[in-house]
Coordinates of C-alpha atoms and ligand atoms in Angstrom, one line a residue:
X1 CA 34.4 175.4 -61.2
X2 CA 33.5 176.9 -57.8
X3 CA 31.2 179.5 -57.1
X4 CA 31.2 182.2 -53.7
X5 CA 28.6 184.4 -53.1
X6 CA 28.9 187.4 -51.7
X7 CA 26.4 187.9 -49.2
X8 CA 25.4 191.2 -49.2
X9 CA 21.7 191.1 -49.8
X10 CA 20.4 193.3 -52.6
X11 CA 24.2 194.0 -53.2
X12 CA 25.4 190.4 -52.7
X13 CA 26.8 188.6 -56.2
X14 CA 28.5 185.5 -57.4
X15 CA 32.6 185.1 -57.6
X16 CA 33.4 182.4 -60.3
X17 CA 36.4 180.9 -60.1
X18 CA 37.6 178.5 -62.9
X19 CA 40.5 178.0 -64.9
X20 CA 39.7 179.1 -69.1
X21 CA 36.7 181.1 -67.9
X22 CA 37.7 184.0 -70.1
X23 CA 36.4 182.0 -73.1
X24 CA 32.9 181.5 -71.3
X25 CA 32.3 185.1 -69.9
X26 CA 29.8 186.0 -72.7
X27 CA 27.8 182.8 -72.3
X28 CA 27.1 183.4 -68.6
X29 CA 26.9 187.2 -69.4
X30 CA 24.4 186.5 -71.7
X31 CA 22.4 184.3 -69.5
X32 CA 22.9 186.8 -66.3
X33 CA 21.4 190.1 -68.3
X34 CA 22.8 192.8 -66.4
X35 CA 22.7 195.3 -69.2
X36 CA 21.9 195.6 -72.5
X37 CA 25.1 195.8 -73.6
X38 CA 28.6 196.8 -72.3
X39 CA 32.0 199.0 -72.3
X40 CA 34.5 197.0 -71.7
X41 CA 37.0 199.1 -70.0
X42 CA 40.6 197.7 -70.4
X43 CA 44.8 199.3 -70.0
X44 CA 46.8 198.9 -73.4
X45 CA 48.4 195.8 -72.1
X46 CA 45.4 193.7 -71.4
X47 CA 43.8 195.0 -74.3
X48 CA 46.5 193.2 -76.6
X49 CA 46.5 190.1 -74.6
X50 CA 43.3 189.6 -73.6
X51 CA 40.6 192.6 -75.2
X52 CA 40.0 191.4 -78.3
X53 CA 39.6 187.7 -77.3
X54 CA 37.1 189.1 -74.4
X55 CA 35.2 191.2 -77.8
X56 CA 35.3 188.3 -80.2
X57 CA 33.5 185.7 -77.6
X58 CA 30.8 188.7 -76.2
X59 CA 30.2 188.8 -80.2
X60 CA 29.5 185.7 -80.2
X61 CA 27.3 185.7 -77.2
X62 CA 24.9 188.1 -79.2
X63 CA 26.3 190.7 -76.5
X64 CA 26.7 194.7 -78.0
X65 CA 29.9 195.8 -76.5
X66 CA 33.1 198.3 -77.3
X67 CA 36.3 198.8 -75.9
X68 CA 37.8 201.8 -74.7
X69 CA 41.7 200.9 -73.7
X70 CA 43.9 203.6 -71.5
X71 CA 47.5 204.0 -71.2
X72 CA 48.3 200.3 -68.5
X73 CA 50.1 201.9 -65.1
X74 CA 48.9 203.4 -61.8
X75 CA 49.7 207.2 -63.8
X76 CA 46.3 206.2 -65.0
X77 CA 44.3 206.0 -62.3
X78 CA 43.2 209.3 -61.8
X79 CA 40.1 211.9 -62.8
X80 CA 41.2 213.2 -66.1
X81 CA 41.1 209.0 -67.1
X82 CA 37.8 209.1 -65.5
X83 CA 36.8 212.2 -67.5
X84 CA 38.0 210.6 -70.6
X85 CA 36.2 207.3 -70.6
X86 CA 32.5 209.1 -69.3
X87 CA 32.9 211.4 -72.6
X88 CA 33.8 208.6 -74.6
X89 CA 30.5 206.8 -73.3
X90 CA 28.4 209.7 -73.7
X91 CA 29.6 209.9 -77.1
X92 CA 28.9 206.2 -78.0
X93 CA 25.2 206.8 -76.4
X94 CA 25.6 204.0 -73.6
X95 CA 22.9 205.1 -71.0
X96 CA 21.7 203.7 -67.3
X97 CA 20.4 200.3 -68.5
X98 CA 24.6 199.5 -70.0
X99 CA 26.9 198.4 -67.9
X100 CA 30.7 198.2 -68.2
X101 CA 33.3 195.6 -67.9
X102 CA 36.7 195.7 -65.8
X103 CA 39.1 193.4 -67.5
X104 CA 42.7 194.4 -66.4
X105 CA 44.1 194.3 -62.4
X106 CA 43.7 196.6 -59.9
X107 CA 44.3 200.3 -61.6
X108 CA 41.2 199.0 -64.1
X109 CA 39.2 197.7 -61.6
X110 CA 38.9 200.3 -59.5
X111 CA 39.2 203.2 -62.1
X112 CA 35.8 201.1 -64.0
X113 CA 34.2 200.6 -60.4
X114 CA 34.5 204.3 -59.5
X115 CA 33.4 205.3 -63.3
X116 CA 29.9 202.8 -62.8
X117 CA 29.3 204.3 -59.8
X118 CA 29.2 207.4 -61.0
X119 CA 28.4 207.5 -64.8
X120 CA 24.7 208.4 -65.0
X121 CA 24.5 208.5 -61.3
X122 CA 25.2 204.7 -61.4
X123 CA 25.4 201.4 -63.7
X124 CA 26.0 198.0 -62.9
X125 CA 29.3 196.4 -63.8
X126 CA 31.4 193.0 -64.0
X127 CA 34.8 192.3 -62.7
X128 CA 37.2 190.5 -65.0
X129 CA 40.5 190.4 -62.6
X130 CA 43.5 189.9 -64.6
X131 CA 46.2 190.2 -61.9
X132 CA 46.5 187.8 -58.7
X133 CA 46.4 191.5 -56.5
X134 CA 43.1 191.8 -58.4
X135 CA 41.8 188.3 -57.9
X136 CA 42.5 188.0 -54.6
X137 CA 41.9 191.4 -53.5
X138 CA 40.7 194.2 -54.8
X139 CA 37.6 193.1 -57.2
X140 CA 36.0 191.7 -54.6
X141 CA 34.6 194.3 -51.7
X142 CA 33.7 197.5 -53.4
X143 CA 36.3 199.8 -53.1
X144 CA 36.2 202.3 -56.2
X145 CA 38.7 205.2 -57.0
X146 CA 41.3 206.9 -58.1
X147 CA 44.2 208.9 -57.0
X148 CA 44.8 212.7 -56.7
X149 CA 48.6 214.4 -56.9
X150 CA 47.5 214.5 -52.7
X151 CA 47.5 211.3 -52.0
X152 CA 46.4 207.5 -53.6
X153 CA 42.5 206.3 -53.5
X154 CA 41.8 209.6 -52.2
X155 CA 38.7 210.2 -54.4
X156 CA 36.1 206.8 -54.7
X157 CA 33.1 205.3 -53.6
X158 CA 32.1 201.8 -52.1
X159 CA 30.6 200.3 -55.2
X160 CA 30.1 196.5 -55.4
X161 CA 30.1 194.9 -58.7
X162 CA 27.3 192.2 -60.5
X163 CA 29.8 189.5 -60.5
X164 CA 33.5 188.8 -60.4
X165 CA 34.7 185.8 -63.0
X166 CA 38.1 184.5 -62.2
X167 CA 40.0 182.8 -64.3
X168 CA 43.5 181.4 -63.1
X169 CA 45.1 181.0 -66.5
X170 CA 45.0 183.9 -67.1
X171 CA 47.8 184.5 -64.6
X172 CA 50.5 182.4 -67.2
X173 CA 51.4 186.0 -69.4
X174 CA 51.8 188.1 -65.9
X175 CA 55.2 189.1 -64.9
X176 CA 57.2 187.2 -62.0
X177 CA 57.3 190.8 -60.4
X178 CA 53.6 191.2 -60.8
X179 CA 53.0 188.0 -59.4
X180 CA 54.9 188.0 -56.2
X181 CA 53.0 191.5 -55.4
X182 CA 50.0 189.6 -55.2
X183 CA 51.4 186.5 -52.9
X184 CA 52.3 189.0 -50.8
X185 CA 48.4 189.7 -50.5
X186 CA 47.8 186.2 -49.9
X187 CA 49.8 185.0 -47.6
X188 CA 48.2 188.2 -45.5
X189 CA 45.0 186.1 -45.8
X190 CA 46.2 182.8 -44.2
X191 CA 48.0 185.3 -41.3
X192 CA 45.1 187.0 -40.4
X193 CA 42.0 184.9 -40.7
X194 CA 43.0 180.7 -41.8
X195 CA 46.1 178.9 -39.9
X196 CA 45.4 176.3 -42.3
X197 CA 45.9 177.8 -45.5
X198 CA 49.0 179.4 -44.1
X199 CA 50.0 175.4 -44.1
X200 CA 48.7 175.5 -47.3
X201 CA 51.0 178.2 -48.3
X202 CA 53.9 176.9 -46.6
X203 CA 53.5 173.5 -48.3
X204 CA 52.5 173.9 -51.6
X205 CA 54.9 176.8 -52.2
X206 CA 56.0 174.7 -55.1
X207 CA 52.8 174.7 -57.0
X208 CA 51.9 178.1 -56.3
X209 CA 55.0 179.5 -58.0
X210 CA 54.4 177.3 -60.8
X211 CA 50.8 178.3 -61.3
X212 CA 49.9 174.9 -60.7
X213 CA 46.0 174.9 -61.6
X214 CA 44.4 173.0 -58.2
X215 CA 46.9 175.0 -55.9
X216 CA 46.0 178.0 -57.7
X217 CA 42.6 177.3 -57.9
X218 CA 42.4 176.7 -53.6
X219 CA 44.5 179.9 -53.0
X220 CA 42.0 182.2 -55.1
X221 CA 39.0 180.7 -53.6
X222 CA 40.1 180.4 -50.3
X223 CA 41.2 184.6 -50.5
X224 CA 37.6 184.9 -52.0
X225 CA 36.3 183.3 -49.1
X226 CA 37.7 185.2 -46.7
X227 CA 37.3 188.5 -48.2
X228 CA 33.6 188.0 -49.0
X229 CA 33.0 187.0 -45.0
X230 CA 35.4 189.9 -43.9
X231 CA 33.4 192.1 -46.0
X232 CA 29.8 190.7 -45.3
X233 CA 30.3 192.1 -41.9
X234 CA 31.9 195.2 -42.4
X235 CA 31.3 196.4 -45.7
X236 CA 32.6 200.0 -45.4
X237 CA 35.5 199.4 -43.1
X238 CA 33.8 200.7 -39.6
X239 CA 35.7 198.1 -38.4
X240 CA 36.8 194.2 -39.3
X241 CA 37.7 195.2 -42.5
X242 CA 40.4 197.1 -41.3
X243 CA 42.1 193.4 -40.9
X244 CA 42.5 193.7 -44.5
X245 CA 45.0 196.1 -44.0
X246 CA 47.6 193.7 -41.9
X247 CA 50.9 194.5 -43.4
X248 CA 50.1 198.0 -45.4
X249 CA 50.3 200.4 -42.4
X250 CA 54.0 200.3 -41.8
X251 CA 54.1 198.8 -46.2
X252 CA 52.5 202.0 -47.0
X253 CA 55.0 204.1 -45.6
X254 CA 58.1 202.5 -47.3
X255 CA 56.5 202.4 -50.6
X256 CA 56.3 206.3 -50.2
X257 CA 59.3 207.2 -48.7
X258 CA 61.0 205.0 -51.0
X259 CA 59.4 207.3 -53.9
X260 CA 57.6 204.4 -54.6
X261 CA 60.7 202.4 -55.9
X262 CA 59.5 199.8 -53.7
X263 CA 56.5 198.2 -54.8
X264 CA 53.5 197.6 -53.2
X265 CA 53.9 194.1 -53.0
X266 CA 57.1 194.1 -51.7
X267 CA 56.0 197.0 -49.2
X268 CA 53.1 195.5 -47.4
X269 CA 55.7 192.2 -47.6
X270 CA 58.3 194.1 -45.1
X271 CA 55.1 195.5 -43.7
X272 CA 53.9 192.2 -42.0
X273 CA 57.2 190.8 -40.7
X274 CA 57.2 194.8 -38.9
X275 CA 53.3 193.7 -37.4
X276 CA 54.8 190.7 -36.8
X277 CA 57.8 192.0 -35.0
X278 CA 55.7 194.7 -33.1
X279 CA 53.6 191.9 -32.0
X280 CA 56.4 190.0 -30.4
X281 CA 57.7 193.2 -28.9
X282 CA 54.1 193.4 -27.2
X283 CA 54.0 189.7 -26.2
X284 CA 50.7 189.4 -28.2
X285 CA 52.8 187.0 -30.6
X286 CA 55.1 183.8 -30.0
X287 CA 58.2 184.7 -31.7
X288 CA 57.6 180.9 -33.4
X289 CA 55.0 182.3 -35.1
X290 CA 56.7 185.7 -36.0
X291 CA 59.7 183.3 -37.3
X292 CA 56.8 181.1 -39.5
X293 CA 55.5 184.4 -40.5
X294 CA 59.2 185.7 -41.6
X295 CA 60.3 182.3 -43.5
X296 CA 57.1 181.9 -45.4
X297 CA 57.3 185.4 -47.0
X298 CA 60.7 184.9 -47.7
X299 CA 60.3 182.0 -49.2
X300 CA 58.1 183.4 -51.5
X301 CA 60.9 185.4 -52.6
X302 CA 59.5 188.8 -51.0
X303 CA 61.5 191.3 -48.7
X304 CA 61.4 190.7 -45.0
X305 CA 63.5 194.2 -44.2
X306 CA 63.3 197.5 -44.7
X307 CA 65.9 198.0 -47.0
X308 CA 68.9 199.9 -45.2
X309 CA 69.4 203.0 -46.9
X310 CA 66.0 203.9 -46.4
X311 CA 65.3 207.2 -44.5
X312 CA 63.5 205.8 -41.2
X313 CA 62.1 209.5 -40.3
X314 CA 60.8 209.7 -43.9
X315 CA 58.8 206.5 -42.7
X316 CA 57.8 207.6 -39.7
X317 CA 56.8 211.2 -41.2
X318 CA 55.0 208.8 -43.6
X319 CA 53.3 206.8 -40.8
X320 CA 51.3 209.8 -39.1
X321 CA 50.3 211.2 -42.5
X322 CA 48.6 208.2 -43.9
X323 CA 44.7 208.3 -45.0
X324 CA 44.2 206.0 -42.3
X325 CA 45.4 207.6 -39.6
X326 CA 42.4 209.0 -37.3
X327 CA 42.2 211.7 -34.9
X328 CA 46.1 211.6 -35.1
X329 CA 46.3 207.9 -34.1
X330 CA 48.0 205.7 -36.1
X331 CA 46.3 201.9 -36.1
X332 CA 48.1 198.9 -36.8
X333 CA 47.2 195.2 -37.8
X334 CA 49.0 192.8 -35.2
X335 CA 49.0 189.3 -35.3
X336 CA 48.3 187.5 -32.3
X337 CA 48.8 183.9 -33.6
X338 CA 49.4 182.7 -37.3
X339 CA 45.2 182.5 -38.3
X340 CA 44.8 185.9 -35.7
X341 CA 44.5 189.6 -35.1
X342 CA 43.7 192.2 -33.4
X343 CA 43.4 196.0 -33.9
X344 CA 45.2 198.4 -31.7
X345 CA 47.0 202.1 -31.7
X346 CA 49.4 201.2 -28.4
X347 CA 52.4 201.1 -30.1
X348 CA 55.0 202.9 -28.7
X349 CA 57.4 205.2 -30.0
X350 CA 59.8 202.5 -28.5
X351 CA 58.7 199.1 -29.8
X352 CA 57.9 201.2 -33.4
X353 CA 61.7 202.2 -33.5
X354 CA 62.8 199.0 -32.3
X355 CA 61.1 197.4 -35.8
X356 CA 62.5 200.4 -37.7
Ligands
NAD401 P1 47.9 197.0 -62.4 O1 46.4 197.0 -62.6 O2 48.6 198.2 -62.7 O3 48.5 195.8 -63.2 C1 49.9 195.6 -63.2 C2 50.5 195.4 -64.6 O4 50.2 194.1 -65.1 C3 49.9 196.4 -65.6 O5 50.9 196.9 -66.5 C4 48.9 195.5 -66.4 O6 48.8 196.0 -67.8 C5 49.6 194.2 -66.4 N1 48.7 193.0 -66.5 C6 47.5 192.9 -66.0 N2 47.1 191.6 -66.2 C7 48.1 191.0 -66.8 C8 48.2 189.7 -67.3 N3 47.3 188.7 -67.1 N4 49.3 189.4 -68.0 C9 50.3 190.3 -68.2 N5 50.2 191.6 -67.8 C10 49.1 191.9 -67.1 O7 48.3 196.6 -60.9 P2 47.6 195.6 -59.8 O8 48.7 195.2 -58.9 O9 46.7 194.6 -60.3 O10 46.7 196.7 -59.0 C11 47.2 197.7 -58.2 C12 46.1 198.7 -57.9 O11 45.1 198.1 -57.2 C13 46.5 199.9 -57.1 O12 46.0 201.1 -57.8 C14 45.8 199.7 -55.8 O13 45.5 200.9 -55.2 C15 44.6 198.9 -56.2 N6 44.0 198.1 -55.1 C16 42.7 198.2 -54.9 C17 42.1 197.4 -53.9 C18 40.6 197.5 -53.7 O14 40.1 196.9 -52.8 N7 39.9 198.2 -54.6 C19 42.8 196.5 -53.2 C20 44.2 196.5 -53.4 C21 44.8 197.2 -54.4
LIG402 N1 42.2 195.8 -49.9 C1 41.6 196.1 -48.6 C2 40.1 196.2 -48.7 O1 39.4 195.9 -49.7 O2 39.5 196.5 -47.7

């Protein structure tokens, strides 16, 4: 087992990491006493797979809990769910000393993080990541919310969670498609922050792919790692934690002018090889590394082009109109060596068109 903690002082809490986990998050839950009891707050899918097992061994822990389930998909993640699950908590009389539980990826996570942080103006809650996106990424750091028919994670709060308990096996029932989304995430990790897990990527590609428990088990922690120190320092994105980002500035922009046909994965996949390629264009980057960068995502099986027939002034309409755009300056994540990056909005129309 191995254990992070997040270091944010009276918001600071433990990431577990251990393969069967699942079975044993009642026990510690038991022995942690966040609340008095718990909603655990699942999508359909999950629910089937995973719900009831989570139920039967929080029964068995001597730990009060329900389930409420929604409809699994990112259609979900929005404030008529939101509305839905805060009645049906009313309703069953959970007040400010319960707390919930996220067990599902990243729609659940952050639709359960946005609810606690709201629901009687704040209760405490657990992350139970089922996804790699989700344990690598996105329930660890905070970010809560939900999406409006303006634009995704437009509505949300920074929220962190009690703990986050990891278990790798779970990873065995998740699609291949699923999957590769969230390499795509960590392979951003070893560019921008650890040249030697991007090794580590490049060598044990074999045992990733194949869910091989040691290799899994040093991928999660080492994303962990890095996220919690990433967001120790810059817990609401005034700044580092925009390195995060590497890969989904140009990846946001071809997921949505592809109607979202691409996914995100795959997106913030084409996404990094463009960083990477602005990079060289800048002579921040060797174009060594930008090829290391290139053969490693494709050899995870992920795009490394935008696809042809996509409409590039759709992308670059795309580009100026993102959240993250400020004071009409779009930022990007550039690589400056493979473990590297730096911040910058000097891009040119030129070297931006060049990539496109
Ligand atoms: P998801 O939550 O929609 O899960 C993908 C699919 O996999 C769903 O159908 C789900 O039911 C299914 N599934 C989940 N676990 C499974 C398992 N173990 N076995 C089989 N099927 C399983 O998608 P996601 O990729 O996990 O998350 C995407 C969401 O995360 C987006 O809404 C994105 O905005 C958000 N996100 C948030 C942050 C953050 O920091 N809060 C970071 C990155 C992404
Ligand atoms: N997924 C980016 C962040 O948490 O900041």
């Amino acid at each position: 087992m191995a254990e992070i903690q997040v270091g944010l002082g009276e918001r600071g809490y433990p990431i577990h990491i251990e393969q069967g986990c699942l079975a044993r998050v009642g026990e510690q839950l038991a022995s942690r006493k966040f609340a008095k009891r718990y909603a655990v707050i699942t999508d359909d899918r999950v629910e089937v797979l995973y719900g009831r097992q989570l139920m039967r061994q929080l029964a068995v822990a001597g730990i009060e809990a329900d389930l409420f389930a929604f409809p699994c998909g990112e259609a979900s993640k929005n404030l008529a769910t939101i509305g839905a699950l805060a009645s049906r908590l009313a309703s069953a009389g959970f007040d400010r000393k319960d707390g919930l539980i996220a067990l599902g990826g990243g729609v659940v996570g952050d639709i359960t993080g946005f609810l606690a942080a709201i629901y009687m103006r704040g209760i405490p809650f657990v992350q139970v990541p089922t996804t790699l996106l989700a344990q690598v990424d996105s329930s660890v750091g905070g970010k809560t919310g939900v999406d409006i028919p303006e634009g995704k994670n437009l509505i949300g709060a920074f929220y962190q969670p009690k703990a986050v308990h990891i278990d790798p096996e779970i990873l065995a029932t998740l699609p291949r498609a699923e999957l590769l989304g969230g390499l795509a995430e960590v392979i951003k990790y070893g560019v921008i922050r650890d040249r030697a897990f991007f090794t580590f990527l490049e060598e044990r590609r074999e045992q990733i792919l194949a869910l091989e428990a040691a290799a899994m088990n040093h991928t999660i922690l080492t994303c962990c790692r890095i996220k919690a120190e990433v967001i120790e320092q810059d817990e609401r994105e005034g700044g580092l934690r925009r390195i995060l980002n590497f890969g989904h500035t140009i990846g946001h922009a071809v997921e949505a002018a592809s109607s979202f046909a691409i996914s995100h994965g795959h997106a913030v996949a084409i996404g990094m090889v463009a960083a990477a390629r602005i990079a060289v264009a800048k002579e921040m980057l060797s174009r060594d590394a930008e090829q290391r960068i290139t053969a490693l995502i494709a050899a995870y099986g992920l795009p490394v082009a935008i696809p042809a027939d996509l409409d590039r002034e759709l992308i670059r309409i795309y580009l100026k109109t993102d959240k993250k755009v400020v004071a009409g300056k779009v930022f990007y994540i550039l690589p400056t060596a493979i473990g590297a990056t730096c911040i910058t909005d000097e891009v040119s129309d030129r070297q931006l068109n060049q990539v496109l």
